[in-house]
Short mmCIF file of C-alpha atoms and ligand atoms in Angstrom, two decimals:
data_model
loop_
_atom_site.label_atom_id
_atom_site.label_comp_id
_atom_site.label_asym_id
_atom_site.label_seq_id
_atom_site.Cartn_x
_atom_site.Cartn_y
_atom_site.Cartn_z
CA UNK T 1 -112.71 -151.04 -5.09
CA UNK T 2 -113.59 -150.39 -1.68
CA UNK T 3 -111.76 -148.96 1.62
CA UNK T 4 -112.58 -152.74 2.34
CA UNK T 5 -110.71 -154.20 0.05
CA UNK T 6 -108.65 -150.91 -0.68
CA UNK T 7 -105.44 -152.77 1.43
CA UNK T 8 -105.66 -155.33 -2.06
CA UNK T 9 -105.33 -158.11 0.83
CA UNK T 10 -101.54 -156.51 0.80
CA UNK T 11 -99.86 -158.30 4.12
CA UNK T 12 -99.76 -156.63 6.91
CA UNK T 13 -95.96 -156.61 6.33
CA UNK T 14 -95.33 -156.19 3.49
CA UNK T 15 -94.69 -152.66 3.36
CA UNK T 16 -93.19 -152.19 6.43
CA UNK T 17 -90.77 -154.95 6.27
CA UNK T 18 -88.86 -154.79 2.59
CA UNK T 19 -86.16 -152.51 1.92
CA UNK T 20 -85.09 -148.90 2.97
CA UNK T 21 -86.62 -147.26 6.09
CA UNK T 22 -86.70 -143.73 4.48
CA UNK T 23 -88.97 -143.39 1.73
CA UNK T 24 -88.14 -141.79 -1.83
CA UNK T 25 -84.89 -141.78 -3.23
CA UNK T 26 -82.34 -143.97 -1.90
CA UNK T 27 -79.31 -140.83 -1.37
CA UNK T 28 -79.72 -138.28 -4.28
CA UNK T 29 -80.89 -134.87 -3.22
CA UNK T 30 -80.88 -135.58 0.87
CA UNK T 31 -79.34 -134.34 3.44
CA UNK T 32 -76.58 -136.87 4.43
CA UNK T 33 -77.55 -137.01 7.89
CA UNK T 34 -74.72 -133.53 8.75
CA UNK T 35 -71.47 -133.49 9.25
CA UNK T 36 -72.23 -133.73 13.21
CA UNK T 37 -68.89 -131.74 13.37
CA UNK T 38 -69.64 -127.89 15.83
CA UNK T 39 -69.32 -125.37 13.64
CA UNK T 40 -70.65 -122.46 15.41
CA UNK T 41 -70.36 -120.78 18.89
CA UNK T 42 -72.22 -122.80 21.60
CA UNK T 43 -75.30 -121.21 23.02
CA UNK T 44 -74.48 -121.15 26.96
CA UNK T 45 -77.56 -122.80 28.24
CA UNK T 46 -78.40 -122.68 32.02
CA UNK T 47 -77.98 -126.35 33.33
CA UNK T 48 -81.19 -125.91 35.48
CA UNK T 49 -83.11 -125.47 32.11
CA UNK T 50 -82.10 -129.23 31.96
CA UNK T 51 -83.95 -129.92 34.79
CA UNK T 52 -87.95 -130.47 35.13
CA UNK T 53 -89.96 -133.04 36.17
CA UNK T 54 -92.67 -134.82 33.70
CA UNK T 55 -96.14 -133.38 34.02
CA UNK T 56 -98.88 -135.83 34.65
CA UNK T 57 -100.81 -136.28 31.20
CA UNK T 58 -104.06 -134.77 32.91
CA UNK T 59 -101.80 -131.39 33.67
CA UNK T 60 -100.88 -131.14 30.06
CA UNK T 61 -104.26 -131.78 28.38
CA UNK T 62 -106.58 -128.80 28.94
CA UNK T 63 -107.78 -127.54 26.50
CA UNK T 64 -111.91 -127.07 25.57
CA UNK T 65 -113.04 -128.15 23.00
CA UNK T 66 -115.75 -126.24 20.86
CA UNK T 67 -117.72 -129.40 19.05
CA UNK T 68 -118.04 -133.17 18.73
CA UNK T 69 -117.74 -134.45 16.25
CA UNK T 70 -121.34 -135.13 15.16
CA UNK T 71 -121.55 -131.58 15.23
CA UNK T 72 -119.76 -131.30 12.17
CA UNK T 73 -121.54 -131.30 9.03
CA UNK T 74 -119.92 -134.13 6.83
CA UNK T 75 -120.92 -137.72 5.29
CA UNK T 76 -122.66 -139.84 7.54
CA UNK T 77 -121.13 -143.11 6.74
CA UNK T 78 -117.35 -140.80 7.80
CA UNK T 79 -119.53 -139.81 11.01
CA UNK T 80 -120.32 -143.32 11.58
CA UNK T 81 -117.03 -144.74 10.92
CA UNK T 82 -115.25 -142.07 13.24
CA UNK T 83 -117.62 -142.97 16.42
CA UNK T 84 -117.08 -146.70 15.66
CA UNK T 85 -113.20 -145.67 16.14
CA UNK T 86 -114.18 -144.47 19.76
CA UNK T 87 -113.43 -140.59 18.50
CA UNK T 88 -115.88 -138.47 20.30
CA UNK T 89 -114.38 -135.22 21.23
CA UNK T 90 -111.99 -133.37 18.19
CA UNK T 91 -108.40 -132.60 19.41
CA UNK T 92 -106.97 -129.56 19.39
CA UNK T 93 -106.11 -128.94 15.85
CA UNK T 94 -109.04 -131.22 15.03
CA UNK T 95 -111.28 -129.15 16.80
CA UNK T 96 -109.87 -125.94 14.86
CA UNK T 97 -109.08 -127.65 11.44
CA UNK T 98 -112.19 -129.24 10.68
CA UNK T 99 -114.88 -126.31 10.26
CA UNK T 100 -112.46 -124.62 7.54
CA UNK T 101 -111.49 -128.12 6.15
CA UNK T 102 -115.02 -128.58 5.11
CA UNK T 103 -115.51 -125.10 3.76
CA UNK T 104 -112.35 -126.06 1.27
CA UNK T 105 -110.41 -123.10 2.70
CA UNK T 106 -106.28 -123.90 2.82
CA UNK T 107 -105.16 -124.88 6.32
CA UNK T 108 -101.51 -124.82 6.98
CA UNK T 109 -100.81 -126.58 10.44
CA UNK T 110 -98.61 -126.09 13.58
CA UNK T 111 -98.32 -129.36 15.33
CA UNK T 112 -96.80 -131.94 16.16
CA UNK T 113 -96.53 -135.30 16.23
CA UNK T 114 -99.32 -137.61 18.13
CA UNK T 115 -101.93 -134.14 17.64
CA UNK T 116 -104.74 -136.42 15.68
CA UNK T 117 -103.45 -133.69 12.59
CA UNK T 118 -103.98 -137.09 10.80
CA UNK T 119 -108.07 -137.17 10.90
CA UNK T 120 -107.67 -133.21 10.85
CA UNK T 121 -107.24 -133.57 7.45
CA UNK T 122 -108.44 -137.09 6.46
CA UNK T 123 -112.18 -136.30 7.39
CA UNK T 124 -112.57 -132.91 5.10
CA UNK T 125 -110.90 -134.77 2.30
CA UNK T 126 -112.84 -138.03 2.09
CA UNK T 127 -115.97 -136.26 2.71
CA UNK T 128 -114.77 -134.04 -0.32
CA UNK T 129 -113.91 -137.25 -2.49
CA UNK T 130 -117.36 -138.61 -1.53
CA UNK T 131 -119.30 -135.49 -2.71
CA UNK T 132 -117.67 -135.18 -5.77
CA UNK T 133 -116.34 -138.44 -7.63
CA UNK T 134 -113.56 -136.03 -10.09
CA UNK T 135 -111.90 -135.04 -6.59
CA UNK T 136 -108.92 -136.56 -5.99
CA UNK T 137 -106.09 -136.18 -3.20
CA UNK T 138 -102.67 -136.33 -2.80
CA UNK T 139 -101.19 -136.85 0.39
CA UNK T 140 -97.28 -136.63 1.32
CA UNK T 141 -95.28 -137.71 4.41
CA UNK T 142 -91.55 -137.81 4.88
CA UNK T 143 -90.98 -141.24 5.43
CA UNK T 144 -92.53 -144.79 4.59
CA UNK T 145 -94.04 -145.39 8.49
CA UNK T 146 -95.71 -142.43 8.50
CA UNK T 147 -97.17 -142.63 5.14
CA UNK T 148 -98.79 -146.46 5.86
CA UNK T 149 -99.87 -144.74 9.23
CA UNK T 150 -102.13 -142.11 7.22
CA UNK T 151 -103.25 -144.57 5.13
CA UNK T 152 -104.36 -146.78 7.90
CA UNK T 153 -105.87 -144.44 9.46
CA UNK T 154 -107.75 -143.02 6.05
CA UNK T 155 -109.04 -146.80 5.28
CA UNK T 156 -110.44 -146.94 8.50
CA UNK T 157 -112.12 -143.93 8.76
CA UNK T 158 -113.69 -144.48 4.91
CA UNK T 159 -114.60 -147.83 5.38
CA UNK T 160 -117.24 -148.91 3.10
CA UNK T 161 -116.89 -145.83 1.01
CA UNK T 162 -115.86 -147.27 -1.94
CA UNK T 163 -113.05 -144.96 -2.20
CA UNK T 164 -109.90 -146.43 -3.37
CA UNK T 165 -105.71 -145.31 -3.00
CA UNK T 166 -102.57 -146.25 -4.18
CA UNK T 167 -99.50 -145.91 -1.66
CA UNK T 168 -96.07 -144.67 -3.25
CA UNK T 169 -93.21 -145.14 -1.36
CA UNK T 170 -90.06 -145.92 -1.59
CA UNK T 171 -87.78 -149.06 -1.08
CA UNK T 172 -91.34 -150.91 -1.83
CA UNK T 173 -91.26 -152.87 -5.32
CA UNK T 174 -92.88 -151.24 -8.08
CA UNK T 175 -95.38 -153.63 -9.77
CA UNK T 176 -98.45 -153.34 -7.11
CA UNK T 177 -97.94 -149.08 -7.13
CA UNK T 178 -98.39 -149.69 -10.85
CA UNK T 179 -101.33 -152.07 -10.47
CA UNK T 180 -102.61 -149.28 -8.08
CA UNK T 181 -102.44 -146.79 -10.10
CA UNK T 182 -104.07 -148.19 -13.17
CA UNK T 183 -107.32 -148.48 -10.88
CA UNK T 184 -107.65 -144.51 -10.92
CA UNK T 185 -107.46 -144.19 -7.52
CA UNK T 186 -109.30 -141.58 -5.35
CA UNK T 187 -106.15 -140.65 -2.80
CA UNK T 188 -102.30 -141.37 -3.71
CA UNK T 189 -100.72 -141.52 -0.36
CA UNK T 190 -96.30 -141.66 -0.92
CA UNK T 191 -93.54 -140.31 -0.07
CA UNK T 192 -92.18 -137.04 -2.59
CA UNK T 193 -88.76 -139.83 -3.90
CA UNK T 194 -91.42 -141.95 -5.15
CA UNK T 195 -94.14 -139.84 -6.07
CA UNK T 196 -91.87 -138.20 -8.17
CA UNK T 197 -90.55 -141.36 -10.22
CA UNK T 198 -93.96 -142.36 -10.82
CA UNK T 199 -94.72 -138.49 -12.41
CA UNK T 200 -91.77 -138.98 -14.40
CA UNK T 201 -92.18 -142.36 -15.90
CA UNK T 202 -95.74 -141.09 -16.57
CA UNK T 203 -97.69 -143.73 -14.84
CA UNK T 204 -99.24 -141.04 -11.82
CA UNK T 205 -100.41 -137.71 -13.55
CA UNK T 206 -101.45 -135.51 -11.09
CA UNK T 207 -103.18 -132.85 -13.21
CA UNK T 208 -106.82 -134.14 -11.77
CA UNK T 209 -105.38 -133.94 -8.05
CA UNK T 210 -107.03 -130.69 -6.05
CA UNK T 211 -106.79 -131.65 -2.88
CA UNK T 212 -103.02 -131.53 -1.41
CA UNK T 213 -101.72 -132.62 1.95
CA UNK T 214 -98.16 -131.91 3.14
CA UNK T 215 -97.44 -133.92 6.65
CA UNK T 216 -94.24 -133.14 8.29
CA UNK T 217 -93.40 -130.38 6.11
CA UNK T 218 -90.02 -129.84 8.38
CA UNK T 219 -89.03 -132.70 8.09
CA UNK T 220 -89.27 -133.28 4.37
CA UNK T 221 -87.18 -130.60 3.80
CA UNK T 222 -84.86 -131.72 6.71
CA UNK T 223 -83.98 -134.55 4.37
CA UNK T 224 -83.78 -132.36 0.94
CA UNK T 225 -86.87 -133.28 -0.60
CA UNK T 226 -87.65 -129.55 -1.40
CA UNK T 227 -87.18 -130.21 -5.06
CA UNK T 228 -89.21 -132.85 -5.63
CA UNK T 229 -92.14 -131.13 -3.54
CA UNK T 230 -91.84 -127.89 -5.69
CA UNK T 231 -91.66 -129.94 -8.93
CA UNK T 232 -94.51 -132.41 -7.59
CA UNK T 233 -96.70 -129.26 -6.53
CA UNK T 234 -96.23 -127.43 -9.62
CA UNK T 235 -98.06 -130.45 -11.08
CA UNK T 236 -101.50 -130.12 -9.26
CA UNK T 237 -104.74 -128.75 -10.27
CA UNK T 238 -105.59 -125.30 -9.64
CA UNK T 239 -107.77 -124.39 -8.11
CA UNK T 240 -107.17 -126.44 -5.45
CA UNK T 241 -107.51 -127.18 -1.72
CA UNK T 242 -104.39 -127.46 0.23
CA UNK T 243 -103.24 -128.78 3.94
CA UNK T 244 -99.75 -128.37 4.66
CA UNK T 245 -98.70 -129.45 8.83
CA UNK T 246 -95.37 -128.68 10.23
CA UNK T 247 -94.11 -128.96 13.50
CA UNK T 248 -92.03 -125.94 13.22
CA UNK T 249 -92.13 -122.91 10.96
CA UNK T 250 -88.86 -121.58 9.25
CA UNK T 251 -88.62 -118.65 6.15
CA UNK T 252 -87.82 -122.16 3.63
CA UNK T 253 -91.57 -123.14 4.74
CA UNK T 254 -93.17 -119.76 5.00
CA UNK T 255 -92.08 -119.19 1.25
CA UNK T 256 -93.57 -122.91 0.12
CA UNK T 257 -96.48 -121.65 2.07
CA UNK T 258 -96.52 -118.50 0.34
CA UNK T 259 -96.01 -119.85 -3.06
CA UNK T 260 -98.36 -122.94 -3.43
CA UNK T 261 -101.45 -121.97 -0.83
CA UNK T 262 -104.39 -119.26 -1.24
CA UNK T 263 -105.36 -117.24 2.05
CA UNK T 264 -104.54 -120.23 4.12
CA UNK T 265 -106.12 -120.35 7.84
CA UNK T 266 -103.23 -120.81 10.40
CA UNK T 267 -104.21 -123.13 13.15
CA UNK T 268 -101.23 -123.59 16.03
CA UNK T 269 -101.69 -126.18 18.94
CA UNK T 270 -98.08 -126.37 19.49
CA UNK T 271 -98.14 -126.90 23.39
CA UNK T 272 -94.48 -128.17 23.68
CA UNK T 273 -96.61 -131.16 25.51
CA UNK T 274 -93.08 -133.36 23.41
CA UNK T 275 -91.08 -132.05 26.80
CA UNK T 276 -93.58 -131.38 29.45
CA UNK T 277 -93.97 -135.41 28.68
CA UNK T 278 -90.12 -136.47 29.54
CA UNK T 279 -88.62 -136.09 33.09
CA UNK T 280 -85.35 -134.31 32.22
CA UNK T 281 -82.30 -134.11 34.82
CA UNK T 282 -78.63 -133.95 35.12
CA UNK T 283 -75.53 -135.99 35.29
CA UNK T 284 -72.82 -134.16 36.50
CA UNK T 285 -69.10 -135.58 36.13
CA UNK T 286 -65.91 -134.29 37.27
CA UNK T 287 -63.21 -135.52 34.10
CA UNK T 288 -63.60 -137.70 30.74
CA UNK T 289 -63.11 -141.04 33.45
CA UNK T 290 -66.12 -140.29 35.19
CA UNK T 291 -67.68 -138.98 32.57
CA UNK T 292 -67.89 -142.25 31.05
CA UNK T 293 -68.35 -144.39 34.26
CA UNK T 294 -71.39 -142.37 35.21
CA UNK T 295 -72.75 -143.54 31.92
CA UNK T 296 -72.21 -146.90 32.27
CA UNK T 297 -73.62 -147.23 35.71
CA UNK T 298 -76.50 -145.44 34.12
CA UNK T 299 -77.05 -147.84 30.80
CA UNK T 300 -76.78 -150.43 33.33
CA UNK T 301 -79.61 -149.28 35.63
CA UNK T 302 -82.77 -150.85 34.94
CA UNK T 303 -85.40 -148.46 34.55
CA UNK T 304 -83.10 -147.63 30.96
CA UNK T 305 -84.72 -149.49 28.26
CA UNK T 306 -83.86 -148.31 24.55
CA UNK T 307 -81.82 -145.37 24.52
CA UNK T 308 -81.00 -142.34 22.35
CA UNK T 309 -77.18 -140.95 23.31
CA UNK T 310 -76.14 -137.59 21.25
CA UNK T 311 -73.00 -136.91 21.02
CA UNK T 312 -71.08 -133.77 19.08
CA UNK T 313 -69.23 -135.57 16.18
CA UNK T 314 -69.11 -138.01 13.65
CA UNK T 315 -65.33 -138.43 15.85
CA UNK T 316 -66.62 -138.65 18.91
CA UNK T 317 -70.35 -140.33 17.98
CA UNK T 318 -67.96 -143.51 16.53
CA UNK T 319 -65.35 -143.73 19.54
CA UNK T 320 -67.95 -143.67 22.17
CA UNK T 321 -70.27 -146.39 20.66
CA UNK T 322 -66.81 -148.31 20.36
CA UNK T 323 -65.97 -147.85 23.84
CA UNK T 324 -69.57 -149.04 24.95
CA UNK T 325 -69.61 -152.14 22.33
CA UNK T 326 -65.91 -152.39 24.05
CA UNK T 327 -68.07 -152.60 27.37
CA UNK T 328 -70.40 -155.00 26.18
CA UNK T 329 -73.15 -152.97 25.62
CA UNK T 330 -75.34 -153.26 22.28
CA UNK T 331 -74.26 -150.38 20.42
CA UNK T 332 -74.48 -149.07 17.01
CA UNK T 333 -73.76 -145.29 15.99
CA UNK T 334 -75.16 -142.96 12.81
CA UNK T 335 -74.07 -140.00 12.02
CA UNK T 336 -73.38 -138.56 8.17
CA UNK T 337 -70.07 -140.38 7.35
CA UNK T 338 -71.98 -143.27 7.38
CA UNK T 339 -73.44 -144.54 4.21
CA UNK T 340 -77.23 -144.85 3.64
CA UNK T 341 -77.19 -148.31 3.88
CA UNK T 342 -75.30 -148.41 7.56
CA UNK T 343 -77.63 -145.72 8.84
CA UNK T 344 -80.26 -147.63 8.19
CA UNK T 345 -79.15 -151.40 9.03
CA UNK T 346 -78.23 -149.41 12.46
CA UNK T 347 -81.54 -147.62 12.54
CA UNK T 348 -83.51 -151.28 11.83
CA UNK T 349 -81.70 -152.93 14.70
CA UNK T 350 -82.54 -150.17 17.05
CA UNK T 351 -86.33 -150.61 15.96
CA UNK T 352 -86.30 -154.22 16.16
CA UNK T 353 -84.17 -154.40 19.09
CA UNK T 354 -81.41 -156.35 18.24
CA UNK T 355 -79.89 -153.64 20.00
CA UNK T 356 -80.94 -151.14 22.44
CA UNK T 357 -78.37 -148.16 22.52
CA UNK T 358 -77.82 -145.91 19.41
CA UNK T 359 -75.18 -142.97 19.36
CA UNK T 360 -75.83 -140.42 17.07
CA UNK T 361 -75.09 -136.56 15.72
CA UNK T 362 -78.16 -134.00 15.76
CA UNK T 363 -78.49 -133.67 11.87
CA UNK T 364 -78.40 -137.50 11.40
CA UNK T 365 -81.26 -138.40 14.22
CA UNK T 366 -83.38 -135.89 13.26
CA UNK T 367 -85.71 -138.42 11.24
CA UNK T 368 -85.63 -140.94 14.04
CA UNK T 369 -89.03 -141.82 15.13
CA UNK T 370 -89.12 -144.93 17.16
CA UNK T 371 -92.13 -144.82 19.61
CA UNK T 372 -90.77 -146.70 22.49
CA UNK T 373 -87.21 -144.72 23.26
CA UNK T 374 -86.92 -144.40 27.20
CA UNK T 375 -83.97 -142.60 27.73
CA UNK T 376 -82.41 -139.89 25.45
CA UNK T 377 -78.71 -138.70 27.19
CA UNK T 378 -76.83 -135.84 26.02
CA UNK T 379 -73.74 -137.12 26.65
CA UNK T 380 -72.70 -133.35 25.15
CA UNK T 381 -74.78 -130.80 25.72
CA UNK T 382 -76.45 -129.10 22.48
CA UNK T 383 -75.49 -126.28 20.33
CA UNK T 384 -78.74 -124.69 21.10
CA UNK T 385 -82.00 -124.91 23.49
CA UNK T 386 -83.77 -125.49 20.22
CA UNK T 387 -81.82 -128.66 19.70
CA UNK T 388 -81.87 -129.94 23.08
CA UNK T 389 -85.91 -129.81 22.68
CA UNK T 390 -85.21 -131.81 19.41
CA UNK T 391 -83.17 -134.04 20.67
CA UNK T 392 -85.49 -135.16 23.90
CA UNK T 393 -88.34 -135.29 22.14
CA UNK T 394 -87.29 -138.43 21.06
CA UNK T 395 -88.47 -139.98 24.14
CA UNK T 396 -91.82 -139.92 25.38
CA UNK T 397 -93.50 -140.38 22.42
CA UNK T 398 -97.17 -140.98 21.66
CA UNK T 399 -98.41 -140.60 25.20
CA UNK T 400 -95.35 -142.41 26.85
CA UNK T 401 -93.04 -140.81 29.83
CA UNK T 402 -89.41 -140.37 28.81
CA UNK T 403 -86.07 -139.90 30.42
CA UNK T 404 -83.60 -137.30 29.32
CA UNK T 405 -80.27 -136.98 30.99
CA UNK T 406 -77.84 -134.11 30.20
CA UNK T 407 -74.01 -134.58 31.22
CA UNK T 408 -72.79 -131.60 32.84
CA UNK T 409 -69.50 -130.86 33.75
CA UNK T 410 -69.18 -129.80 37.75
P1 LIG Z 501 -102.04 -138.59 14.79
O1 LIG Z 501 -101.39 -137.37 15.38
O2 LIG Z 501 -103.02 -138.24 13.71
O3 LIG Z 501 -101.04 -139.62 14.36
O4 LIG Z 501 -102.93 -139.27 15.96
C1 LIG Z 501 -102.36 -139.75 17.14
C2 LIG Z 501 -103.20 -140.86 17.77
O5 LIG Z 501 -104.39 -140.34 18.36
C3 LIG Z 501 -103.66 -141.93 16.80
O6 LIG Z 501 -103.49 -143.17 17.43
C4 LIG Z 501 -105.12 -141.64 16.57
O7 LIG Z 501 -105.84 -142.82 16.28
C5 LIG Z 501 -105.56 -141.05 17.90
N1 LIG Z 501 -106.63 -140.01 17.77
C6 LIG Z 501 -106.66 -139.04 16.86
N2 LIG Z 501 -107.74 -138.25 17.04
C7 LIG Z 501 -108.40 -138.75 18.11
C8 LIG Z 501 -109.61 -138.35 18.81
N3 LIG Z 501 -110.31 -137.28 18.45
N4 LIG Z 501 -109.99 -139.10 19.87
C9 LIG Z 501 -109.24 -140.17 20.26
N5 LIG Z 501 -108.12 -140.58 19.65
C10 LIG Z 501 -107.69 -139.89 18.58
#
């Protein structure tokens, strides 16, 4: 097996395509997307807060980097591979990561999304698994896109290694994880639902596994996969290397931290480059008519592609994506009295644009990531400044400008 023939000829499409978005379990043990109702005392947040322009990408980007990457002392075919990719100069947390990576120290971290945390870790790991054949890795990611995303990104960077993986993830069918797995693979790449259903049926044991990566740590507990992490963790090999990233740091994270690393290095690159990428202004509106009309005129304008509108409550999420369908737009809303299913057939027709305005709560949006979102309105404003980042960070993803519009009321 080969990182050349590692995909097993698998369609492109195959994985993407079939079943749920979310990886792992279908419902049990997750977050049901929130109640969306306001339970606690707003934060009063000044409206001009709401207000900056986007920063070019060349004003954002500054920072120095310390080495290139054939500076780094790892295998040469990885060196090779990661020039033919075009990477010359190590990101931020590339740049910091790396050096300890390849000592084996633990790494837990801070960024976000779009970072390159990806090769951060990918490059220390396969150069481990290429030094020493009884190494093998385990890598987790909240959802199904992002797990196929590391694992394109890991075949192309091992190409011609000869290092094989198995990806676990849920909503996929069973028989080629199985068929995967009975090859002994060098990296198991899934999602914690999954990975956890293959522990227990006793076709993955992980008890050879000591190297660990946790991706989007946040958000895997964001949608109650704590559990299965502990229980899957508990079942590594000690000792063992360990990189856990996380956009954000909270005491539920510190303590998994705590628990299941060794003297880990702490690298942060947060920047909050997610909002210094999205041009953020205000609507303001005198009563609930206007309110509304100002929002039509703007989903009608034509610089609004494929927008994100938050609104407070499951209540008031449903009635204004009926009012909008009402209007002719194409609507569909999530928000946690939906079931599973809807959230998802909603979620897929947002993605594939059959259609391009979604209403949602805060809780139940928090695991959108759909890379080409233009516009995010807050057609309420948010409970806290924290959210509000949240929520507009939906747009302007991956390098792109964004729009976010707040409604104010004059
Ligand atoms: P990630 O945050 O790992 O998903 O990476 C975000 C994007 O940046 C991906 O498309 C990577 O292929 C790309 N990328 C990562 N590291 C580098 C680098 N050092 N130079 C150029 N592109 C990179």
């Amino acid at each position: 097996m080969s990182y050349n023939t590692y995909g097993r000829q698998r369609p492109a499409s195959s994985s993407r395509s079939t079943g749920r978005s979310f990886g792992g379990r279908p419902s049990g043990g997750r977050s049901s997307g929130g109640s969306g109702r306001a339970k606690f005392a707003k934060q009063y947040i000044n409206p001009s807060r709401f207000i900056q322009a986007a920063k070019p990408a060349a004003e954002v980007v500054e920072y120095v980097p310390t080495h290139h990457f054939a500076d780094f002392e790892y295998n040469q075919l990885l060196k090779d591979n990661i020039a033919s990719k075009g990477y010359v100069t190590p990101s931020p947390i590339q740049d910091q990561t790396i050096p300890y990576g390849l000592a084996g120290k633990d790494i837990v971290g801070i960024a976000n999304t779009g970072t390159g945390k990806t090769a951060a870790f990918a490059l220390p790991t396969l150069h481990r698994l290429m030094e020493d054949k009884n190494s093998k890795a385990l890598i987790m990611a909240p959802t199904r896109e992002l797990a196929q995303q590391i694992e394109d990104e890991l075949r192309s960077i091992a190409k011609g290694s000869g290092l094989s993986s198995a990806m676990l993830i849920g909503g996929s069918p069973m028989g080629p994880q199985l068929r995967d797995l009975r090859y002994n693979p060098n990296v198991v790449i899934g999602t914690p639902g999954r990975i956890k259903d293959h522990i227990e049926r006793g076709t993955l044991n992980l008890s050879g596994f000591n190297i660990i990566t946790l991706d989007e740590v946040d958000r895997m507990l964001d949608m109650g996969f704590i559990a299965d992490i502990r229980f899957i963790l508990d079942k590594l090999a000690t000792p063992r290397q360990s990189f856990f990233f996380s956009a954000t740091m909270e005491p539920k994270i510190e303590e998994l931290i705590r628990t299941f690393t060794n003297d880990p290095i702490v690298i942060s690159v947060k920047t909050g480059v997610t909002s210094d990428s999205v041009e953020q202004n205000v609507v303001e509106y005198g009563g609930t008519h206007e309110k509304i009309e100002r929002l039509h005129e703007i989903l009608n304008s034509e610089e609004v592609g494929k927008t994100l509108i938050f609104d407070e409550t499951q209540r008031s999420v449903e009635r204004l994506s009926d009012e909008l369908l009402a209007r002719g737009f194409k609507v569909n809303a999530i928000h946690g009295g939906k079931t599973q299913g809807q959230r998802q057939r909603a979620l897929k027709q947002f993605r594939d644009n059959q259609i391009n305005i979604l209403v949602a709560t805060d809780v139940a949006a928090r695991g959108i990531d759909i890379v080409d979102i233009t516009h995010v309105i807050n057609y309420t404003t948010p409970q806290t400044y924290d959210d509000y980042v949240h929520r507009i960070g939906r747009a302007g993803r991956a390098g792109r400008t964004g729009s976010a519009l707040t409604f104010v009321g004059r």
